[in-house]
PDB file of C-alpha atoms in Angstrom:
ATOM      1  CA  MET A   1       0.931   2.190 -17.621  1.00  0.00           C
ATOM      2  CA  LYS A   2       0.481   5.149 -15.403  1.00  0.00           C
ATOM      3  CA  VAL A   3       1.561   5.140 -12.022  1.00  0.00           C
ATOM      4  CA  ALA A   4       1.587   8.081  -9.843  1.00  0.00           C
ATOM      5  CA  VAL A   5       2.741   7.867  -5.478  1.00  0.00           C
ATOM      6  CA  ILE A   6       1.870   9.524  -3.368  1.00  0.00           C
ATOM      7  CA  LEU A   7       3.983  10.760  -0.668  1.00  0.00           C
ATOM      8  CA  PRO A   8       1.554  12.307   2.546  1.00  0.00           C
ATOM      9  CA  ALA A   9       4.294  14.193   4.567  1.00  0.00           C
ATOM     10  CA  ALA A  10       2.155  16.616   6.835  1.00  0.00           C
ATOM     11  CA  GLY A  11       1.927  15.020  10.127  1.00  0.00           C
ATOM     12  CA  LEU A  12       3.298  17.011  13.334  1.00  0.00           C
ATOM     13  CA  GLY A  13       5.931  14.181  13.993  1.00  0.00           C
ATOM     14  CA  THR A  14       4.204  13.972  17.413  1.00  0.00           C
ATOM     15  CA  ARG A  15       6.186  11.115  19.175  1.00  0.00           C
ATOM     16  CA  MET A  16       9.205  12.138  16.957  1.00  0.00           C
ATOM     17  CA  GLN A  17      11.391  14.305  20.338  1.00  0.00           C
ATOM     18  CA  ARG A  18      13.849  17.229  19.475  1.00  0.00           C
ATOM     19  CA  GLY A  19      16.946  15.584  19.126  1.00  0.00           C
ATOM     20  CA  THR A  20      20.518  17.558  20.071  1.00  0.00           C
ATOM     21  CA  SER A  21      22.645  16.153  17.427  1.00  0.00           C
ATOM     22  CA  ALA A  22      23.093  17.983  14.232  1.00  0.00           C
ATOM     23  CA  GLU A  23      21.058  16.091  12.350  1.00  0.00           C
ATOM     24  CA  THR A  24      17.722  16.516  14.650  1.00  0.00           C
ATOM     25  CA  ALA A  25      17.781  20.056  16.257  1.00  0.00           C
ATOM     26  CA  GLY A  26      15.567  23.011  15.275  1.00  0.00           C
ATOM     27  CA  THR A  27      12.571  19.973  14.345  1.00  0.00           C
ATOM     28  CA  SER A  28      10.996  17.458  15.621  1.00  0.00           C
ATOM     29  CA  ARG A  29       9.051  16.952  12.236  1.00  0.00           C
ATOM     30  CA  LYS A  30      10.356  13.302  11.269  1.00  0.00           C
ATOM     31  CA  GLN A  31      10.043  14.070   7.506  1.00  0.00           C
ATOM     32  CA  PHE A  32      12.625  17.148   7.568  1.00  0.00           C
ATOM     33  CA  MET A  33      14.770  15.786  10.153  1.00  0.00           C
ATOM     34  CA  LEU A  34      18.564  14.935   8.300  1.00  0.00           C
ATOM     35  CA  LEU A  35      19.401  12.152   7.139  1.00  0.00           C
ATOM     36  CA  GLU A  36      23.257  11.965   5.958  1.00  0.00           C
ATOM     37  CA  GLY A  37      23.043  15.460   4.871  1.00  0.00           C
ATOM     38  CA  ALA A  38      19.497  15.567   3.117  1.00  0.00           C
ATOM     39  CA  PRO A  39      16.387  15.702   4.944  1.00  0.00           C
ATOM     40  CA  ILE A  40      14.559  12.010   5.378  1.00  0.00           C
ATOM     41  CA  LEU A  41      11.157  12.927   2.675  1.00  0.00           C
ATOM     42  CA  VAL A  42      14.258  13.732   0.160  1.00  0.00           C
ATOM     43  CA  HIS A  43      15.742  10.395   0.521  1.00  0.00           C
ATOM     44  CA  THR A  44      11.986   8.960   0.149  1.00  0.00           C
ATOM     45  CA  VAL A  45      11.332  10.669  -3.269  1.00  0.00           C
ATOM     46  CA  ARG A  46      14.845   9.763  -4.834  1.00  0.00           C
ATOM     47  CA  LYS A  47      13.533   5.689  -4.068  1.00  0.00           C
ATOM     48  CA  PHE A  48      10.301   6.555  -6.288  1.00  0.00           C
ATOM     49  CA  VAL A  49      12.159   8.690  -8.409  1.00  0.00           C
ATOM     50  CA  ALA A  50      14.363   5.943  -9.648  1.00  0.00           C
ATOM     51  CA  SER A  51      11.747   3.387 -10.133  1.00  0.00           C
ATOM     52  CA  PRO A  52      11.430   2.690 -13.283  1.00  0.00           C
ATOM     53  CA  LEU A  53       7.470   2.323 -13.299  1.00  0.00           C
ATOM     54  CA  VAL A  54       6.993   5.081 -11.518  1.00  0.00           C
ATOM     55  CA  THR A  55       5.892   8.628 -14.459  1.00  0.00           C
ATOM     56  CA  ASP A  56       4.145  11.057 -11.152  1.00  0.00           C
ATOM     57  CA  ILE A  57       5.052  11.721  -7.807  1.00  0.00           C
ATOM     58  CA  VAL A  58       2.553  14.107  -5.317  1.00  0.00           C
ATOM     59  CA  VAL A  59       3.635  15.561  -1.684  1.00  0.00           C
ATOM     60  CA  ALA A  60       1.279  16.160   0.760  1.00  0.00           C
ATOM     61  CA  VAL A  61       2.641  18.730   3.002  1.00  0.00           C
ATOM     62  CA  ARG A  62       1.192  21.275   5.153  1.00  0.00           C
ATOM     63  CA  GLU A  63      -0.475  24.201   3.169  1.00  0.00           C
ATOM     64  CA  GLU A  64       2.323  26.354   4.768  1.00  0.00           C
ATOM     65  CA  GLU A  65       5.424  24.259   3.863  1.00  0.00           C
ATOM     66  CA  ILE A  66       4.193  23.775   0.480  1.00  0.00           C
ATOM     67  CA  GLY A  67       6.795  26.749  -0.335  1.00  0.00           C
ATOM     68  CA  GLN A  68      10.284  24.870   1.510  1.00  0.00           C
ATOM     69  CA  VAL A  69       9.191  21.316   0.172  1.00  0.00           C
ATOM     70  CA  GLU A  70       9.725  22.823  -3.587  1.00  0.00           C
ATOM     71  CA  GLU A  71      12.619  24.144  -3.324  1.00  0.00           C
ATOM     72  CA  MET A  72      14.081  21.494  -1.089  1.00  0.00           C
ATOM     73  CA  LEU A  73      13.030  18.536  -3.874  1.00  0.00           C
ATOM     74  CA  ARG A  74      13.702  21.200  -6.767  1.00  0.00           C
ATOM     75  CA  GLY A  75      15.438  19.267  -9.286  1.00  0.00           C
ATOM     76  CA  GLU A  76      15.104  16.065  -7.255  1.00  0.00           C
ATOM     77  CA  GLY A  77      12.294  15.185  -9.973  1.00  0.00           C
ATOM     78  CA  ARG A  78      14.759  14.719 -13.013  1.00  0.00           C
ATOM     79  CA  GLY A  79      14.389  11.826 -15.183  1.00  0.00           C
ATOM     80  CA  LEU A  80      10.918  10.885 -13.739  1.00  0.00           C
ATOM     81  CA  LEU A  81       8.385  10.579 -17.427  1.00  0.00           C
ATOM     82  CA  GLY A  82       5.777  12.601 -15.792  1.00  0.00           C
ATOM     83  CA  SER A  83       5.652  15.113 -12.603  1.00  0.00           C
ATOM     84  CA  LEU A  84       6.674  15.814  -9.498  1.00  0.00           C
ATOM     85  CA  ARG A  85       4.098  17.959  -7.283  1.00  0.00           C
ATOM     86  CA  VAL A  86       3.638  19.760  -3.623  1.00  0.00           C
ATOM     87  CA  VAL A  87       0.674  20.008  -2.426  1.00  0.00           C
ATOM     88  CA  ALA A  88      -1.656  20.762   0.148  1.00  0.00           C
ATOM     89  CA  GLY A  89      -2.313  18.305   2.825  1.00  0.00           C
ATOM     90  CA  GLY A  90      -4.844  17.623   6.177  1.00  0.00           C
ATOM     91  CA  ASP A  91      -5.451  16.817   8.945  1.00  0.00           C
ATOM     92  CA  THR A  92      -5.172  13.092   9.071  1.00  0.00           C
ATOM     93  CA  ARG A  93      -3.453  10.678   6.705  1.00  0.00           C
ATOM     94  CA  GLN A  94      -6.593  10.222   5.187  1.00  0.00           C
ATOM     95  CA  SER A  95      -6.766  13.119   4.212  1.00  0.00           C
ATOM     96  CA  SER A  96      -3.252  14.487   2.550  1.00  0.00           C
ATOM     97  CA  VAL A  97      -4.017  10.769   0.319  1.00  0.00           C
ATOM     98  CA  GLU A  98      -7.565  12.419  -0.758  1.00  0.00           C
ATOM     99  CA  SER A  99      -5.890  15.628  -1.412  1.00  0.00           C
ATOM    100  CA  GLY A 100      -2.889  14.183  -3.182  1.00  0.00           C
ATOM    101  CA  PHE A 101      -4.807  11.612  -5.138  1.00  0.00           C
ATOM    102  CA  ALA A 102      -7.271  14.560  -6.087  1.00  0.00           C
ATOM    103  CA  ALA A 103      -4.214  16.066  -8.112  1.00  0.00           C
ATOM    104  CA  LEU A 104      -3.517  13.598  -9.769  1.00  0.00           C
ATOM    105  CA  ASP A 105      -4.458  13.193 -13.839  1.00  0.00           C
ATOM    106  CA  PRO A 106      -7.870  11.173 -14.163  1.00  0.00           C
ATOM    107  CA  ASP A 107      -6.009   8.769 -16.438  1.00  0.00           C
ATOM    108  CA  THR A 108      -3.753   7.707 -13.816  1.00  0.00           C
ATOM    109  CA  ASP A 109      -3.420   3.714 -13.854  1.00  0.00           C
ATOM    110  CA  VAL A 110      -2.389   2.745 -10.797  1.00  0.00           C
ATOM    111  CA  VAL A 111      -1.917   4.687  -7.253  1.00  0.00           C
ATOM    112  CA  ALA A 112       0.362   3.738  -4.650  1.00  0.00           C
ATOM    113  CA  VAL A 113       0.973   5.440  -1.452  1.00  0.00           C
ATOM    114  CA  HIS A 114       3.592   5.036   0.523  1.00  0.00           C
ATOM    115  CA  ASP A 115       5.067   7.106   4.468  1.00  0.00           C
ATOM    116  CA  ALA A 116       7.425  10.046   3.031  1.00  0.00           C
ATOM    117  CA  VAL A 117       9.356   8.717   6.284  1.00  0.00           C
ATOM    118  CA  ARG A 118      10.182   5.090   4.756  1.00  0.00           C
ATOM    119  CA  PRO A 119      13.192   5.866   3.096  1.00  0.00           C
ATOM    120  CA  PHE A 120      14.872   2.422   2.782  1.00  0.00           C
ATOM    121  CA  ILE A 121      12.343   0.623   0.406  1.00  0.00           C
ATOM    122  CA  GLU A 122      13.922  -0.993  -1.923  1.00  0.00           C
ATOM    123  CA  LEU A 123      13.451  -1.014  -5.945  1.00  0.00           C
ATOM    124  CA  ASP A 124      12.645  -4.460  -6.238  1.00  0.00           C
ATOM    125  CA  THR A 125      10.161  -4.864  -3.753  1.00  0.00           C
ATOM    126  CA  ILE A 126       8.340  -0.943  -5.303  1.00  0.00           C
ATOM    127  CA  ARG A 127       8.034  -3.147  -8.560  1.00  0.00           C
ATOM    128  CA  ARG A 128       6.607  -5.965  -7.295  1.00  0.00           C
ATOM    129  CA  VAL A 129       3.612  -4.355  -5.237  1.00  0.00           C
ATOM    130  CA  ILE A 130       2.876  -1.923  -8.399  1.00  0.00           C
ATOM    131  CA  GLU A 131       2.956  -4.902 -10.695  1.00  0.00           C
ATOM    132  CA  GLU A 132       0.517  -7.122  -7.861  1.00  0.00           C
ATOM    133  CA  ALA A 133      -1.421  -4.206  -8.159  1.00  0.00           C
ATOM    134  CA  ALA A 134      -1.714  -3.584 -12.107  1.00  0.00           C
ATOM    135  CA  VAL A 135      -3.377  -7.590 -11.666  1.00  0.00           C
ATOM    136  CA  THR A 136      -5.162  -7.659  -9.216  1.00  0.00           C
ATOM    137  CA  GLY A 137      -6.364  -3.948  -8.108  1.00  0.00           C
ATOM    138  CA  ALA A 138      -5.056  -3.186  -4.987  1.00  0.00           C
ATOM    139  CA  ALA A 139      -1.761  -4.714  -3.183  1.00  0.00           C
ATOM    140  CA  ILE A 140       0.252  -3.803  -0.065  1.00  0.00           C
ATOM    141  CA  VAL A 141       3.977  -4.438   1.453  1.00  0.00           C
ATOM    142  CA  GLY A 142       4.063  -6.185   4.764  1.00  0.00           C
ATOM    143  CA  ILE A 143       5.890  -8.668   7.073  1.00  0.00           C
ATOM    144  CA  VAL A 144       5.494 -12.157   8.218  1.00  0.00           C
ATOM    145  CA  PRO A 145       5.358 -10.536  12.784  1.00  0.00           C
ATOM    146  CA  VAL A 146       8.409 -12.471  14.435  1.00  0.00           C
ATOM    147  CA  ASP A 147       7.564 -11.745  18.114  1.00  0.00           C
ATOM    148  CA  THR A 148       4.787 -13.896  20.229  1.00  0.00           C
ATOM    149  CA  VAL A 149       1.532 -11.495  19.849  1.00  0.00           C
ATOM    150  CA  LYS A 150      -0.865 -11.495  22.077  1.00  0.00           C
ATOM    151  CA  GLN A 151      -4.645 -10.218  22.201  1.00  0.00           C
ATOM    152  CA  VAL A 152      -4.812  -8.280  26.121  1.00  0.00           C
ATOM    153  CA  SER A 153      -7.512  -5.973  28.006  1.00  0.00           C
ATOM    154  CA  GLY A 154      -6.686  -3.316  30.111  1.00  0.00           C
ATOM    155  CA  ALA A 155      -4.148  -0.751  29.651  1.00  0.00           C
ATOM    156  CA  GLN A 156      -1.596  -0.928  26.867  1.00  0.00           C
ATOM    157  CA  ALA A 157       0.726   0.420  29.406  1.00  0.00           C
ATOM    158  CA  GLY A 158       1.490  -1.481  32.519  1.00  0.00           C
ATOM    159  CA  GLY A 159      -1.738  -3.110  33.775  1.00  0.00           C
ATOM    160  CA  ALA A 160      -2.388  -5.032  30.523  1.00  0.00           C
ATOM    161  CA  LYS A 161      -4.018  -8.924  31.168  1.00  0.00           C
ATOM    162  CA  VAL A 162      -3.583 -11.555  29.174  1.00  0.00           C
ATOM    163  CA  ARG A 163      -6.252 -12.640  27.401  1.00  0.00           C
ATOM    164  CA  ALA A 164      -5.259 -14.795  24.106  1.00  0.00           C
ATOM    165  CA  THR A 165      -2.500 -15.600  21.959  1.00  0.00           C
ATOM    166  CA  ILE A 166      -2.636 -14.906  18.540  1.00  0.00           C
ATOM    167  CA  SER A 167      -1.072 -17.043  15.202  1.00  0.00           C
ATOM    168  CA  ARG A 168       1.148 -15.725  13.578  1.00  0.00           C
ATOM    169  CA  GLU A 169       0.807 -17.464  10.968  1.00  0.00           C
ATOM    170  CA  ARG A 170      -2.625 -14.934  10.419  1.00  0.00           C
ATOM    171  CA  LEU A 171      -0.429 -12.066  10.880  1.00  0.00           C
ATOM    172  CA  ILE A 172       0.494  -9.340   8.560  1.00  0.00           C
ATOM    173  CA  LEU A 173       2.731  -6.318   9.504  1.00  0.00           C
ATOM    174  CA  ALA A 174       1.231  -3.822   7.184  1.00  0.00           C
ATOM    175  CA  GLN A 175       3.762  -1.814   5.523  1.00  0.00           C
ATOM    176  CA  THR A 176       3.519   0.497   2.363  1.00  0.00           C
ATOM    177  CA  PRO A 177       3.829   1.391  -0.498  1.00  0.00           C
ATOM    178  CA  GLN A 178       0.218   0.354  -0.395  1.00  0.00           C
ATOM    179  CA  VAL A 179      -0.960   0.454  -4.241  1.00  0.00           C
ATOM    180  CA  PHE A 180      -4.400   0.331  -5.785  1.00  0.00           C
ATOM    181  CA  ARG A 181      -5.592   0.921  -9.196  1.00  0.00           C
ATOM    182  CA  TYR A 182      -6.662   4.263  -9.208  1.00  0.00           C
ATOM    183  CA  ASP A 183     -10.631   3.634  -9.695  1.00  0.00           C
ATOM    184  CA  VAL A 184     -10.893   1.196  -6.913  1.00  0.00           C
ATOM    185  CA  LEU A 185      -9.527   3.535  -4.322  1.00  0.00           C
ATOM    186  CA  GLN A 186     -11.599   6.425  -5.680  1.00  0.00           C
ATOM    187  CA  ARG A 187     -14.469   3.801  -4.513  1.00  0.00           C
ATOM    188  CA  ALA A 188     -12.748   3.596  -1.097  1.00  0.00           C
ATOM    189  CA  PHE A 189     -13.036   7.445  -0.616  1.00  0.00           C
ATOM    190  CA  GLU A 190     -16.197   7.909  -1.619  1.00  0.00           C
ATOM    191  CA  SER A 191     -17.688   5.591   0.594  1.00  0.00           C
ATOM    192  CA  ALA A 192     -15.312   6.518   3.707  1.00  0.00           C
ATOM    193  CA  ARG A 193     -16.371   9.878   2.821  1.00  0.00           C
ATOM    194  CA  GLN A 194     -20.400   8.468   2.750  1.00  0.00           C
ATOM    195  CA  ASP A 195     -19.698   6.769   6.040  1.00  0.00           C
ATOM    196  CA  ASN A 196     -17.378   9.176   7.865  1.00  0.00           C
ATOM    197  CA  PHE A 197     -15.290   6.294   8.089  1.00  0.00           C
ATOM    198  CA  LEU A 198     -11.206   7.419   9.674  1.00  0.00           C
ATOM    199  CA  GLY A 199      -8.743   4.782   8.432  1.00  0.00           C
ATOM    200  CA  THR A 200      -5.784   3.897   9.961  1.00  0.00           C
ATOM    201  CA  ASP A 201      -4.274   3.375   6.233  1.00  0.00           C
ATOM    202  CA  GLU A 202      -5.328   3.465   3.083  1.00  0.00           C
ATOM    203  CA  SER A 203      -6.011  -0.442   3.064  1.00  0.00           C
ATOM    204  CA  SER A 204      -7.785  -0.060   5.897  1.00  0.00           C
ATOM    205  CA  LEU A 205     -10.525   2.007   3.315  1.00  0.00           C
ATOM    206  CA  VAL A 206     -10.125  -0.490   0.022  1.00  0.00           C
ATOM    207  CA  GLU A 207     -10.669  -3.404   2.795  1.00  0.00           C
ATOM    208  CA  ARG A 208     -14.676  -2.391   2.971  1.00  0.00           C
ATOM    209  CA  LEU A 209     -15.403  -2.557  -0.646  1.00  0.00           C
ATOM    210  CA  ASP A 210     -17.190  -5.501  -1.657  1.00  0.00           C
ATOM    211  CA  GLN A 211     -15.868  -7.810  -4.213  1.00  0.00           C
ATOM    212  CA  VAL A 212     -12.232  -6.945  -3.688  1.00  0.00           C
ATOM    213  CA  GLU A 213      -9.288  -9.302  -2.480  1.00  0.00           C
ATOM    214  CA  ILE A 214      -6.426  -7.398  -1.010  1.00  0.00           C
ATOM    215  CA  SER A 215      -2.880  -8.680  -1.966  1.00  0.00           C
ATOM    216  CA  VAL A 216       0.573  -8.910   0.406  1.00  0.00           C
ATOM    217  CA  VAL A 217       3.798  -9.012  -1.343  1.00  0.00           C
ATOM    218  CA  LEU A 218       6.304  -9.556   1.233  1.00  0.00           C
ATOM    219  CA  GLY A 219       8.458  -6.874   2.446  1.00  0.00           C
ATOM    220  CA  SER A 220      11.160  -6.516   4.752  1.00  0.00           C
ATOM    221  CA  GLU A 221      12.418  -5.348   8.368  1.00  0.00           C
ATOM    222  CA  ARG A 222      14.437  -2.615   6.640  1.00  0.00           C
ATOM    223  CA  ASN A 223      11.376  -1.013   5.121  1.00  0.00           C
ATOM    224  CA  ILE A 224      11.355   0.890   8.673  1.00  0.00           C
ATOM    225  CA  LYS A 225       8.697   3.749   9.291  1.00  0.00           C
ATOM    226  CA  ILE A 226      11.433   6.386  11.135  1.00  0.00           C
ATOM    227  CA  THR A 227       9.048   7.426  14.169  1.00  0.00           C
ATOM    228  CA  ARG A 228      11.359   7.799  17.242  1.00  0.00           C
ATOM    229  CA  PRO A 229      14.431   9.585  18.134  1.00  0.00           C
ATOM    230  CA  SER A 230      15.936   5.676  18.370  1.00  0.00           C
ATOM    231  CA  ASP A 231      15.374   5.134  14.572  1.00  0.00           C
ATOM    232  CA  MET A 232      17.586   7.499  13.464  1.00  0.00           C
ATOM    233  CA  ASP A 233      20.627   5.169  14.516  1.00  0.00           C
ATOM    234  CA  LEU A 234      18.692   2.128  13.067  1.00  0.00           C
ATOM    235  CA  ALA A 235      18.708   4.831   9.396  1.00  0.00           C
ATOM    236  CA  ARG A 236      21.784   5.571   9.179  1.00  0.00           C
ATOM    237  CA  LEU A 237      23.088   2.241   8.904  1.00  0.00           C
ATOM    238  CA  PHE A 238      21.053   1.420   6.869  1.00  0.00           C
ATOM    239  CA  PHE A 239      22.213   4.183   4.923  1.00  0.00           C
ATOM    240  CA  GLU A 240      25.911   3.415   5.301  1.00  0.00           C
ATOM    241  CA  GLN A 241      25.177   0.060   4.057  1.00  0.00           C
ATOM    242  CA  GLU A 242      22.976   1.375   1.265  1.00  0.00           C
ATOM    243  CA  THR A 243      25.683   3.841  -0.248  1.00  0.00           C
ATOM    244  CA  ALA A 244      28.498   0.729   0.448  1.00  0.00           C
ATOM    245  CA  ARG A 245      26.781  -1.550  -2.114  1.00  0.00           C
ATOM    246  CA  ARG A 246      26.201   1.353  -4.255  1.00  0.00           C
TER     247      ARG A 246
END
């Protein structure tokens, strides 16, 4: 089975402010921020290189950063059965993933899309979600929310009014990887282009297809998406714990 991973990393990191520490100084691009001496993107790539199921990895970045990222990832793909490539992404996550998809070999069987700033994905989770998608055609990683969820009206930040409490039994907080058979994701992109539909993740594109059900593989609360400066403190803790286990 040929399994390719797309890592969209062209985002501008608008929620990540410039920090004052050595690890955050000089960049607000979260995927390039240093975590114990290496960019977050590199840590994420290493997780998929370590997976025996993954054959190819494509990283989608801003066009002007291709050379920088290629140098950053030089040597990281050793041991990968296929290739580690860097391509130009787009202005949105969807366009970046589609650019990465266009770079894949057409004989790819399964495509996994993973946030470049989720470096703590576990190898067992990668295995389980890929195996599920290979059988069913589509699978995502998600966790059950622990907080009570309210439906509101009005402004989200101050002034919002509660309208209902939503049962957590029917809710999942979507994470990545989100994994699909090659032909399923191809049809999803084609349909989105025809309808000028812009989704928030790949699952939202595939959900629009007839006769495709998406399975959920339970993930972990450790699979955090590093988005805000405060996330770096938790990331350092998780990295220390991973290092200690190794």
